[in-house]
Every structure is written in structure tokens, then in C-alpha cells.
XYZ file of N, CA and C in Angstrom:
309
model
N -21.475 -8.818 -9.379
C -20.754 -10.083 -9.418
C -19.863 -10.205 -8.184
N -19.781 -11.302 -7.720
C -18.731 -11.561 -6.754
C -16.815 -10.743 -6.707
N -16.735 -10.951 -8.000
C -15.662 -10.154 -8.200
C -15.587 -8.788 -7.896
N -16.953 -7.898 -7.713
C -17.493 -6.780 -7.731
C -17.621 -6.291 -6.327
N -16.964 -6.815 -5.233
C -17.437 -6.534 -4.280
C -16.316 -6.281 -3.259
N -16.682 -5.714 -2.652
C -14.809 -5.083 -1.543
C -14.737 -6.356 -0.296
N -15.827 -6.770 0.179
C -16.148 -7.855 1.050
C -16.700 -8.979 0.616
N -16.194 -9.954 0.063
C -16.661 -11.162 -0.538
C -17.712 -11.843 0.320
N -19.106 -12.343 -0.055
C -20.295 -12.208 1.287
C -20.600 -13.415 -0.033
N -21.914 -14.291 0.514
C -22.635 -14.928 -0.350
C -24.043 -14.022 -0.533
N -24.360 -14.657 -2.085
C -25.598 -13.646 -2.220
C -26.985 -14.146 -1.179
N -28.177 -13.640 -1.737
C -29.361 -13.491 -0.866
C -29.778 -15.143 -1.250
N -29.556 -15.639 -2.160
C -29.635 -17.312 -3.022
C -29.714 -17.630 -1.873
N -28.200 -17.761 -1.195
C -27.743 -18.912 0.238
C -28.473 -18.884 1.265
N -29.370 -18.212 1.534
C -30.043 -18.769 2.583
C -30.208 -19.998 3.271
N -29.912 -20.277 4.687
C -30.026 -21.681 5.358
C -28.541 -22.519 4.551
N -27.978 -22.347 3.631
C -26.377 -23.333 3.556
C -25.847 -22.881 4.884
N -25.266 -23.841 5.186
C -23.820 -23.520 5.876
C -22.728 -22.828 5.008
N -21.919 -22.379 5.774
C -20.951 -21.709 5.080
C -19.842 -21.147 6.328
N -18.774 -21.041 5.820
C -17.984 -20.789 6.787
C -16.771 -19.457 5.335
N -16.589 -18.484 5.991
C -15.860 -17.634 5.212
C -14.321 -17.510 5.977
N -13.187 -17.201 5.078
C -12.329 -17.062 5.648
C -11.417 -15.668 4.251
N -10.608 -14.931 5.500
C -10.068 -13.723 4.651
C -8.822 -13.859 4.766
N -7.912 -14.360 3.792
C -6.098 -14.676 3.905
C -5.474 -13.494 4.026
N -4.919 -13.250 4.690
C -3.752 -12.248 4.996
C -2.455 -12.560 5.686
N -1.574 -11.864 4.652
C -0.251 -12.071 5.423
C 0.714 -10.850 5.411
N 1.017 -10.717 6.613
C 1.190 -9.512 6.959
C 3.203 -9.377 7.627
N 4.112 -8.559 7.102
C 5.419 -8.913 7.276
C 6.128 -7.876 7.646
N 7.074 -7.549 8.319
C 7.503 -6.178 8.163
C 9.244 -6.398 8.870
N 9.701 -5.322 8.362
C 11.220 -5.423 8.246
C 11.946 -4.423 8.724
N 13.036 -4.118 9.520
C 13.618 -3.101 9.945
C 15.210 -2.996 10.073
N 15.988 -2.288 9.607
C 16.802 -1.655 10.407
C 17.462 -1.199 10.911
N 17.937 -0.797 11.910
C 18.478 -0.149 12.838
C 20.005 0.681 12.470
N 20.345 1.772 11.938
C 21.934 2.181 11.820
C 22.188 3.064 12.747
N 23.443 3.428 12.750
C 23.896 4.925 13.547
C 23.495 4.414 14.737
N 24.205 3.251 15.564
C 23.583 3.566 17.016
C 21.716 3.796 17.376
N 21.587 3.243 16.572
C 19.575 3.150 16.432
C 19.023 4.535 16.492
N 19.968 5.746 15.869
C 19.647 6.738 15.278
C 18.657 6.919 14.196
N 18.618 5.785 13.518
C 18.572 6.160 11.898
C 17.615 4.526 12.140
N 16.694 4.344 11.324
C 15.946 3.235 11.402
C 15.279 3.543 9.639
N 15.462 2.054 9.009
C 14.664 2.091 8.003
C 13.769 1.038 7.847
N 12.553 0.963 7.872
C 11.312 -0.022 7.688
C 10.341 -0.295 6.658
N 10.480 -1.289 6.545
C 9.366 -1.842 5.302
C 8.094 -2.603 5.891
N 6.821 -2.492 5.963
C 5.801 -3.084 6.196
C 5.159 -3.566 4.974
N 4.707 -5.382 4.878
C 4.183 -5.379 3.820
C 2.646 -6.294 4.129
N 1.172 -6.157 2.935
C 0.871 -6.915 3.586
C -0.229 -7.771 2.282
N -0.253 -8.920 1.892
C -0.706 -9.637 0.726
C -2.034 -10.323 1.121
N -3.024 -9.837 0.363
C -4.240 -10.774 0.121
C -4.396 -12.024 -0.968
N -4.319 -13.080 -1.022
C -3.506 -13.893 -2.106
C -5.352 -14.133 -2.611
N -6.577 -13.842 -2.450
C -7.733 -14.442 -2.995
C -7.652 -13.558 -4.029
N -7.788 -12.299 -4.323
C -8.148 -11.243 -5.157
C -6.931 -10.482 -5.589
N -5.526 -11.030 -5.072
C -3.848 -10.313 -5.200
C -4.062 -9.113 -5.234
N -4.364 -8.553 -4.036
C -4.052 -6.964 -3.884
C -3.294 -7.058 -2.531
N -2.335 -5.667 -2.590
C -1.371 -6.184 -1.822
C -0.999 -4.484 -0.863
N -0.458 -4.526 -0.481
C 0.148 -2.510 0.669
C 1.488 -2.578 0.903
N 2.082 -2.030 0.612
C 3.646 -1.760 0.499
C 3.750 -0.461 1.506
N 4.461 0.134 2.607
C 4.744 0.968 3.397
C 6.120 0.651 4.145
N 6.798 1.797 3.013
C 8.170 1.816 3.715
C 8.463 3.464 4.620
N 9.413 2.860 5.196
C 9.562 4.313 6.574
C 10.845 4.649 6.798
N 11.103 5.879 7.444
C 12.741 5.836 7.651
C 12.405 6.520 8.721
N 13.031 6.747 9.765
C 13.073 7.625 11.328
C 14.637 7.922 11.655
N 14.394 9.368 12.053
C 15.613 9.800 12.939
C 15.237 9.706 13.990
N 15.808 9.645 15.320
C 15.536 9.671 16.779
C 16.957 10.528 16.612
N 17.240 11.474 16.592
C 18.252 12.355 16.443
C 18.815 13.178 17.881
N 17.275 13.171 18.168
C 17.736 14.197 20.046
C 16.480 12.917 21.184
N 17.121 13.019 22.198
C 16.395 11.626 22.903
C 14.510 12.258 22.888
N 14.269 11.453 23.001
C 12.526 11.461 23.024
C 12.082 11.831 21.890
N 12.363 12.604 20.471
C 12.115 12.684 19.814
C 12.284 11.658 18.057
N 11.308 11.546 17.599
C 10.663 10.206 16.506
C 10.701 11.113 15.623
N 11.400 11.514 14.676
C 10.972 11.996 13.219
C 10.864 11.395 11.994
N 10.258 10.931 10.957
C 9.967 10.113 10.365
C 9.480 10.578 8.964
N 9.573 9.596 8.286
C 8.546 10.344 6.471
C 8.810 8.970 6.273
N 7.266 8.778 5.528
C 6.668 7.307 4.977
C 5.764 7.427 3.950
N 5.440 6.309 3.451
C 4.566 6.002 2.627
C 3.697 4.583 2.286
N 2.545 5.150 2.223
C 1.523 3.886 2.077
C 1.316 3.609 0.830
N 1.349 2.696 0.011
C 0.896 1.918 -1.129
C 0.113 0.749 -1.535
N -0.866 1.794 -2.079
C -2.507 0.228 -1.899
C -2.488 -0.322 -3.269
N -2.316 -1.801 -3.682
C -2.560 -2.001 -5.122
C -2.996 -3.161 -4.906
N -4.358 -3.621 -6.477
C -5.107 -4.927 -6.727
C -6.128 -3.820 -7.375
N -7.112 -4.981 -7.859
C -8.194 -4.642 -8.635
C -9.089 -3.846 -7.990
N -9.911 -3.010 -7.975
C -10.877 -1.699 -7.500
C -11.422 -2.521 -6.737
N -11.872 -3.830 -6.872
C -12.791 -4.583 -5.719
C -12.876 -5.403 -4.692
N -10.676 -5.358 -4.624
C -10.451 -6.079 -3.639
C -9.977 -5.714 -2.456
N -9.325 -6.141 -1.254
C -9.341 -5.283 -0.029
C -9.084 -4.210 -0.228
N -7.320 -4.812 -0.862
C -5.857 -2.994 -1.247
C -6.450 -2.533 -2.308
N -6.969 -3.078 -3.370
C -7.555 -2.333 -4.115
C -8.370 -1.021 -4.422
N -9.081 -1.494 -3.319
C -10.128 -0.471 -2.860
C -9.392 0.953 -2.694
N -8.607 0.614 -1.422
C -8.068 2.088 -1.263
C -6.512 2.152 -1.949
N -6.588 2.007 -3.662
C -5.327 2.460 -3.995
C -5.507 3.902 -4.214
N -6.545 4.509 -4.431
C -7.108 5.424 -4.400
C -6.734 6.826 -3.376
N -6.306 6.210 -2.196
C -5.610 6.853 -1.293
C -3.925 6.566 -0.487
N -3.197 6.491 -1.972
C -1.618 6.196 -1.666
C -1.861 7.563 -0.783
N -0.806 7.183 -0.340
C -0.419 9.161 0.695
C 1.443 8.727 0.744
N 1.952 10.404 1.136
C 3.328 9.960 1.685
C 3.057 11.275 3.198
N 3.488 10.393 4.023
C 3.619 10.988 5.309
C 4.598 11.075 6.308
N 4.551 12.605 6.499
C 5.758 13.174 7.512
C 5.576 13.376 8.961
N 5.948 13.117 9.692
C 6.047 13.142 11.510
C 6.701 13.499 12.520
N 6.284 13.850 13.766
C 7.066 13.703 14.586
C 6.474 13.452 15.434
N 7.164 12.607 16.489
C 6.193 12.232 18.267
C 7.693 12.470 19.175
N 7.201 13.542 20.132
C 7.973 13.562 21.276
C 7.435 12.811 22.515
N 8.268 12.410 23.117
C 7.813 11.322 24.385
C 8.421 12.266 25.887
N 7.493 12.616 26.408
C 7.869 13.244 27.482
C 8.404 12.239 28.695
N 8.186 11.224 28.916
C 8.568 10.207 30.164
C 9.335 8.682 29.625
């Protein structure tokens, strides 16, 4: 069934219709900045309104010594098994980091 599917497509029926597809997304994200832009806290969010599955990823970073990014986050996939976020709620994760910048 259409509902059944991670990529909403028309079936093998449509042949020769026209058709024009379109995929809604809205995508938002939020930050910020304390301690002298030491300390950073971020929210990324992002909503599919056809099938309401949606990704929640919030973040926090120290920049504590110059060039260095340390960080711990988390991704959150939710909607029905067959829709974009849905699909991969399957793979929430929480993730820890660091990136040093040499230049």
C-alpha cells in the first residue's frame, strides 16, 4: 500500500499520467551561545508534515581550549515505520566528539 512505502512513488497502473511529486520538509535549528561562546547549546529540528514523522537533535559543545570542539548529542527519528523519520527510528544514537582545528 502506499502507506507502506519509505518513498512515496506511483504504482506500475500510472504509466504515461503526468505527475509531478513533491517531498515537504521543514527543517529549523536553534542555538546558543554562553560563557563567552565557550559553551554552545543546539537544537536541530526537522518535520515531514505528509506522513508526520519528524528528527529532533539536540547538542551542547565546549570550545574550552582554542581549536578544540567537544561536544555530546543526540539524534531522534520518530513517525510511522514507513515514513521518511520513521524509517530510521530504529537508529536513535547519542553521540560524543571532538574536532581539533589545526589552522
Amino acid at each position: 500500500a502506499a502507506s507502506e512505502q519509505l518513498v512515496l512513488l506511483e504504482p506500475a497502473t500510472a504509466k504515461g499520467a503526468a505527475h509531478t511529486g513533491f517531498f515537504h520538509l521543514f527543517i529549523g535549528m536553534v542555538s546558543w551561545s554562553l560563557w563567552g561562546d565557550r559553551l554552545e547549546l543546539a537544537l536541530r529540528a526537522t518535520f515531514e508534515p505528509v506522513q508526520r514523522s519528524f528528527s529532533l537533535a539536540p547538542r551542547v559543545s565546549w570550545r574550552g581550549v582554542e581549536g578544540l570542539d567537544v561536544f555530546l548529542s543526540a539524534e531522534l527519528y520518530e513517525g510511522t515505520a514507513w515514513s521518511p523519520f520513521g524509517y530510521f527510528g530504529r537508529n536513535d544514537r547519542v553521540l560524543l566528539g571532538a574536532r581539533y582545528e589545526l589552522f
